[in-house]
């Protein structure tokens, strides 16, 4: 019997940097936007697969704070694609009991997208299936600065003493407050970096980098990633002997 539960556990929370849409399109002589459309189709399939596999939480990185620096035409097309895709998919997601939440700085988003996000969140708020978080206009540093600002405001109002601020209070102000940290971080597209995703929450996640371009990512590659995860020994700072002793 394996007493090391940490190494055989199934991931509760998977987070994915969905990278490689542009290269996927270029390989086919298509415009970048065709890659983004194919990326939405891949996301849809992975959401379904996570639901079927009893994954509790899936957090997808769709658009970073830094992606605002892309050419205006690409940004505009992406925003339009987010609105369209959300409109098209929300009823199915709802039927499948998915609870949808968006993370990120909404202030610069087009109003049509903000409305669609809000109505999708409202519609699915009491669903008890897969918790799907989509990061749009999100940056890990933005998230940390927002948390610091919220805590500073509470201190300024006299509601809180600086000495009371600890990790629990800090994380309660982050976008993923109350959500278990990602067990598994997947990045497709071959780059081995975090690109300002969930800086706080990834502190102890297992990292898996796949060379597959995001539109080619599917349930087979997801299963391989989960299998790989179940082989890992998560020590959280402890020794292997401590873990074996149970
Ligand atoms: C990821 O694919 C999607 C977004 C960042 C919006 P990319 O558009 O970054 O694709 P590559 O990296 O250029 O192939
Ligand atoms: C990261 O991909 C952000 C998303 C997938 C949304 P990028 O393609 O923007 O990352 P960099 O610029 O290569 O680090
Ligand atoms: Mg990229």
Coordinates of C-alpha atoms and ligand atoms in Angstrom, one line a residue:
X1 CA 0.0 0.0 0.0
X2 CA 1.3 3.4 -0.8
X3 CA 1.1 5.6 2.3
X4 CA 2.3 8.7 0.4
X5 CA -1.0 10.2 -0.5
X6 CA 0.6 13.3 -1.8
X7 CA 2.2 11.5 -4.8
X8 CA -0.9 9.6 -5.9
X9 CA -3.4 12.3 -5.5
X10 CA -5.4 13.5 -8.5
X11 CA -5.2 17.2 -9.3
X12 CA -8.2 19.2 -7.9
X13 CA -7.2 22.4 -9.6
X14 CA -5.5 22.7 -13.0
X15 CA -4.3 26.0 -14.5
X16 CA -3.3 26.4 -18.1
X17 CA -1.4 29.0 -20.1
X18 CA -3.0 28.4 -23.5
X19 CA -0.1 29.4 -25.7
X20 CA 0.7 28.8 -29.4
X21 CA -2.4 29.9 -31.3
X22 CA -0.4 32.3 -33.6
X23 CA 2.2 29.7 -34.5
X24 CA -0.5 27.1 -35.1
X25 CA -2.0 29.5 -37.7
X26 CA 1.3 30.4 -39.2
X27 CA 2.1 26.8 -39.8
X28 CA -1.0 26.6 -41.9
X29 CA -0.6 29.9 -43.7
X30 CA -3.6 31.3 -41.9
X31 CA -4.0 34.7 -40.1
X32 CA -3.3 34.7 -36.4
X33 CA -7.0 35.1 -35.7
X34 CA -7.7 31.7 -37.2
X35 CA -5.3 30.3 -34.5
X36 CA -7.3 32.1 -31.8
X37 CA -10.5 30.6 -33.1
X38 CA -9.0 27.2 -33.1
X39 CA -7.8 28.0 -29.6
X40 CA -11.4 28.6 -28.4
X41 CA -12.4 25.2 -29.9
X42 CA -9.5 23.5 -27.9
X43 CA -10.6 25.3 -24.7
X44 CA -14.1 24.1 -25.1
X45 CA -12.9 20.5 -25.4
X46 CA -10.6 20.8 -22.5
X47 CA -13.4 22.2 -20.3
X48 CA -15.6 19.2 -21.2
X49 CA -12.8 16.8 -20.6
X50 CA -12.1 18.3 -17.1
X51 CA -15.8 18.0 -16.3
X52 CA -15.7 14.4 -17.3
X53 CA -12.6 13.7 -15.2
X54 CA -14.0 15.2 -12.0
X55 CA -11.5 18.0 -11.9
X56 CA -12.9 20.5 -9.4
X57 CA -11.3 23.7 -10.7
X58 CA -9.9 24.8 -14.1
X59 CA -8.2 28.2 -14.5
X60 CA -7.4 29.3 -18.1
X61 CA -5.2 32.2 -19.1
X62 CA -6.8 33.8 -22.1
X63 CA -5.4 37.3 -22.2
X64 CA -2.6 38.8 -20.1
X65 CA -2.0 42.4 -18.9
X66 CA 1.0 42.4 -21.4
X67 CA -1.2 41.2 -24.3
X68 CA -2.6 44.8 -24.5
X69 CA 0.7 45.6 -26.2
X70 CA -0.2 43.5 -29.3
X71 CA -1.2 45.2 -32.5
X72 CA -4.6 46.9 -32.1
X73 CA -6.2 44.8 -34.8
X74 CA -5.3 41.6 -33.0
X75 CA -6.5 42.9 -29.6
X76 CA -9.8 44.1 -31.2
X77 CA -10.4 40.7 -32.9
X78 CA -9.6 38.9 -29.7
X79 CA -12.1 41.0 -27.6
X80 CA -14.7 40.3 -30.3
X81 CA -13.9 36.6 -30.2
X82 CA -14.3 36.5 -26.4
X83 CA -17.7 38.1 -26.6
X84 CA -18.9 35.9 -29.5
X85 CA -17.6 32.7 -27.9
X86 CA -19.1 33.5 -24.5
X87 CA -22.4 34.2 -26.1
X88 CA -22.3 31.0 -28.0
X89 CA -21.1 28.7 -25.2
X90 CA -22.7 30.0 -22.0
X91 CA -26.0 28.1 -22.3
X92 CA -24.1 24.8 -22.8
X93 CA -21.7 25.6 -19.9
X94 CA -24.7 26.3 -17.7
X95 CA -26.4 23.1 -18.8
X96 CA -23.3 21.2 -17.8
X97 CA -23.3 22.8 -14.4
X98 CA -20.1 24.8 -14.9
X99 CA -19.6 27.8 -12.6
X100 CA -17.9 30.6 -14.6
X101 CA -15.8 33.3 -13.1
X102 CA -13.5 35.9 -14.7
X103 CA -10.3 37.1 -13.2
X104 CA -8.5 40.3 -14.3
X105 CA -8.7 44.1 -14.6
X106 CA -12.0 44.8 -16.3
X107 CA -11.5 48.6 -16.5
X108 CA -10.0 48.5 -20.0
X109 CA -12.3 45.8 -21.5
X110 CA -15.0 46.7 -24.0
X111 CA -18.4 47.2 -22.4
X112 CA -20.0 44.4 -24.4
X113 CA -17.5 42.0 -23.0
X114 CA -17.9 43.2 -19.4
X115 CA -21.7 42.8 -19.7
X116 CA -21.4 39.3 -21.1
X117 CA -19.0 38.3 -18.4
X118 CA -21.3 39.7 -15.7
X119 CA -24.4 38.0 -17.1
X120 CA -22.5 34.7 -17.5
X121 CA -21.2 34.8 -13.9
X122 CA -24.7 35.6 -12.7
X123 CA -26.4 32.8 -14.7
X124 CA -23.9 30.1 -13.5
X125 CA -23.3 31.4 -10.0
X126 CA -25.0 28.6 -8.2
X127 CA -23.9 25.7 -10.4
X128 CA -22.0 23.0 -8.6
X129 CA -20.0 21.3 -11.4
X130 CA -16.6 22.4 -12.7
X131 CA -15.5 25.8 -11.4
X132 CA -14.1 27.4 -14.5
X133 CA -12.0 30.6 -14.0
X134 CA -11.0 32.5 -17.1
X135 CA -8.2 35.1 -16.8
X136 CA -8.7 38.0 -19.2
X137 CA -6.7 41.2 -18.9
X138 CA -5.1 39.4 -16.0
X139 CA -1.6 39.8 -14.5
X140 CA -0.2 38.2 -11.4
X141 CA 1.5 41.5 -10.5
X142 CA -1.8 43.4 -11.0
X143 CA -3.5 40.9 -8.7
X144 CA -0.9 41.4 -5.9
X145 CA -1.0 45.1 -6.2
X146 CA -4.8 45.1 -6.0
X147 CA -4.6 43.0 -2.9
X148 CA -2.1 45.4 -1.3
X149 CA -4.3 48.4 -2.2
X150 CA -7.4 46.8 -0.6
X151 CA -5.5 46.0 2.6
X152 CA -3.9 49.5 2.7
X153 CA -7.4 51.0 2.4
X154 CA -8.7 48.9 5.3
X155 CA -5.7 50.0 7.4
X156 CA -6.2 53.6 6.5
X157 CA -9.9 53.3 7.6
X158 CA -8.7 51.9 10.9
X159 CA -10.4 48.5 10.3
X160 CA -7.1 46.6 10.3
X161 CA -3.7 46.9 12.0
X162 CA -0.7 46.3 9.8
X163 CA 0.5 43.6 12.3
X164 CA -2.6 41.6 11.6
X165 CA -1.7 41.2 7.9
X166 CA -0.7 37.6 7.3
X167 CA -0.8 35.1 4.4
X168 CA -4.4 34.2 5.0
X169 CA -5.6 37.9 5.0
X170 CA -3.5 38.7 2.0
X171 CA -4.7 35.8 -0.1
X172 CA -8.3 36.6 0.9
X173 CA -7.9 39.8 -1.2
X174 CA -6.6 38.0 -4.4
X175 CA -8.7 37.1 -7.4
X176 CA -8.7 33.4 -6.4
X177 CA -9.7 34.1 -2.8
X178 CA -11.1 30.9 -1.2
X179 CA -10.0 28.7 -4.1
X180 CA -7.5 25.9 -3.5
X181 CA -4.2 26.7 -5.2
X182 CA -3.5 25.0 -8.6
X183 CA -2.1 21.6 -8.1
X184 CA -1.0 21.4 -11.8
X185 CA 0.2 24.2 -14.0
X186 CA 0.3 23.4 -17.7
X187 CA 1.8 25.6 -20.4
X188 CA 1.5 24.7 -24.1
X189 CA 3.4 26.2 -26.9
X190 CA 6.9 25.2 -25.8
X191 CA 7.8 28.3 -23.8
X192 CA 9.0 27.6 -20.3
X193 CA 7.8 30.7 -18.4
X194 CA 5.0 31.9 -16.2
X195 CA 4.3 35.1 -18.2
X196 CA 2.8 36.9 -15.2
X197 CA 0.1 34.3 -14.5
X198 CA -1.0 33.4 -10.9
X199 CA 2.2 34.5 -9.1
X200 CA 0.9 33.9 -5.6
X201 CA -1.2 30.8 -6.2
X202 CA 1.5 28.9 -8.2
X203 CA 3.9 28.8 -5.2
X204 CA 3.7 25.0 -4.9
X205 CA 2.1 23.9 -8.2
X206 CA 3.6 21.2 -10.2
X207 CA 4.8 22.6 -13.6
X208 CA 4.3 20.8 -16.9
X209 CA 5.4 22.3 -20.2
X210 CA 4.1 20.8 -23.4
X211 CA 5.4 21.5 -26.9
X212 CA 2.0 21.1 -28.3
X213 CA 0.5 24.3 -29.7
X214 CA -2.7 25.1 -27.8
X215 CA -5.2 24.4 -30.7
X216 CA -3.7 20.9 -30.8
X217 CA -4.1 20.3 -27.1
X218 CA -6.8 17.7 -26.4
X219 CA -8.1 15.1 -23.9
X220 CA -5.2 12.7 -24.7
X221 CA -2.6 15.3 -23.8
X222 CA -4.6 16.3 -20.8
X223 CA -4.6 12.7 -19.6
X224 CA -0.9 12.5 -20.2
X225 CA -0.4 15.6 -18.1
X226 CA -2.6 14.2 -15.3
X227 CA -0.7 10.9 -15.4
X228 CA 2.6 12.8 -15.2
X229 CA 1.2 14.8 -12.2
X230 CA 0.2 11.6 -10.3
X231 CA 3.8 10.3 -10.5
X232 CA 5.2 13.4 -8.8
X233 CA 6.1 13.5 -5.2
X234 CA 5.0 16.8 -3.6
X235 CA 7.1 17.4 -0.6
X236 CA 6.0 21.0 0.4
X237 CA 9.4 21.5 2.0
X238 CA 9.5 18.3 3.9
X239 CA 11.9 15.3 3.4
X240 CA 11.0 12.1 1.5
X241 CA 11.4 10.1 4.8
X242 CA 8.8 12.3 6.5
X243 CA 6.4 11.6 3.7
X244 CA 7.0 7.9 3.7
X245 CA 6.4 7.8 7.5
X246 CA 2.9 9.1 6.7
Ligands
LIG1 C1 -1.9 32.5 -27.0 O1 -1.4 32.3 -28.3 C2 -3.2 33.3 -27.0 C3 -3.0 34.7 -26.4 C4 -1.9 35.1 -25.8 C5 -4.1 35.6 -26.6 P1 -0.4 33.3 -28.9 O2 -1.2 34.3 -29.7 O3 0.5 33.9 -27.9 O4 0.4 32.3 -29.9 P2 1.9 32.4 -30.3 O5 2.7 32.3 -29.0 O6 2.1 33.7 -31.1 O7 2.1 31.2 -31.1
LIG2 C1 0.8 34.1 -22.2 O1 1.1 33.9 -23.6 C2 -0.5 34.7 -22.0 C3 -1.6 33.8 -22.5 C4 -1.6 32.6 -23.0 C5 -2.9 34.5 -22.4 P1 2.0 35.0 -24.4 O2 2.2 34.5 -25.7 O3 1.5 36.4 -24.3 O4 3.4 35.0 -23.5 P2 4.8 35.5 -23.8 O5 4.7 36.9 -24.3 O6 5.4 34.6 -24.9 O7 5.6 35.4 -22.6
LIG3 MG1 2.4 33.3 -27.3

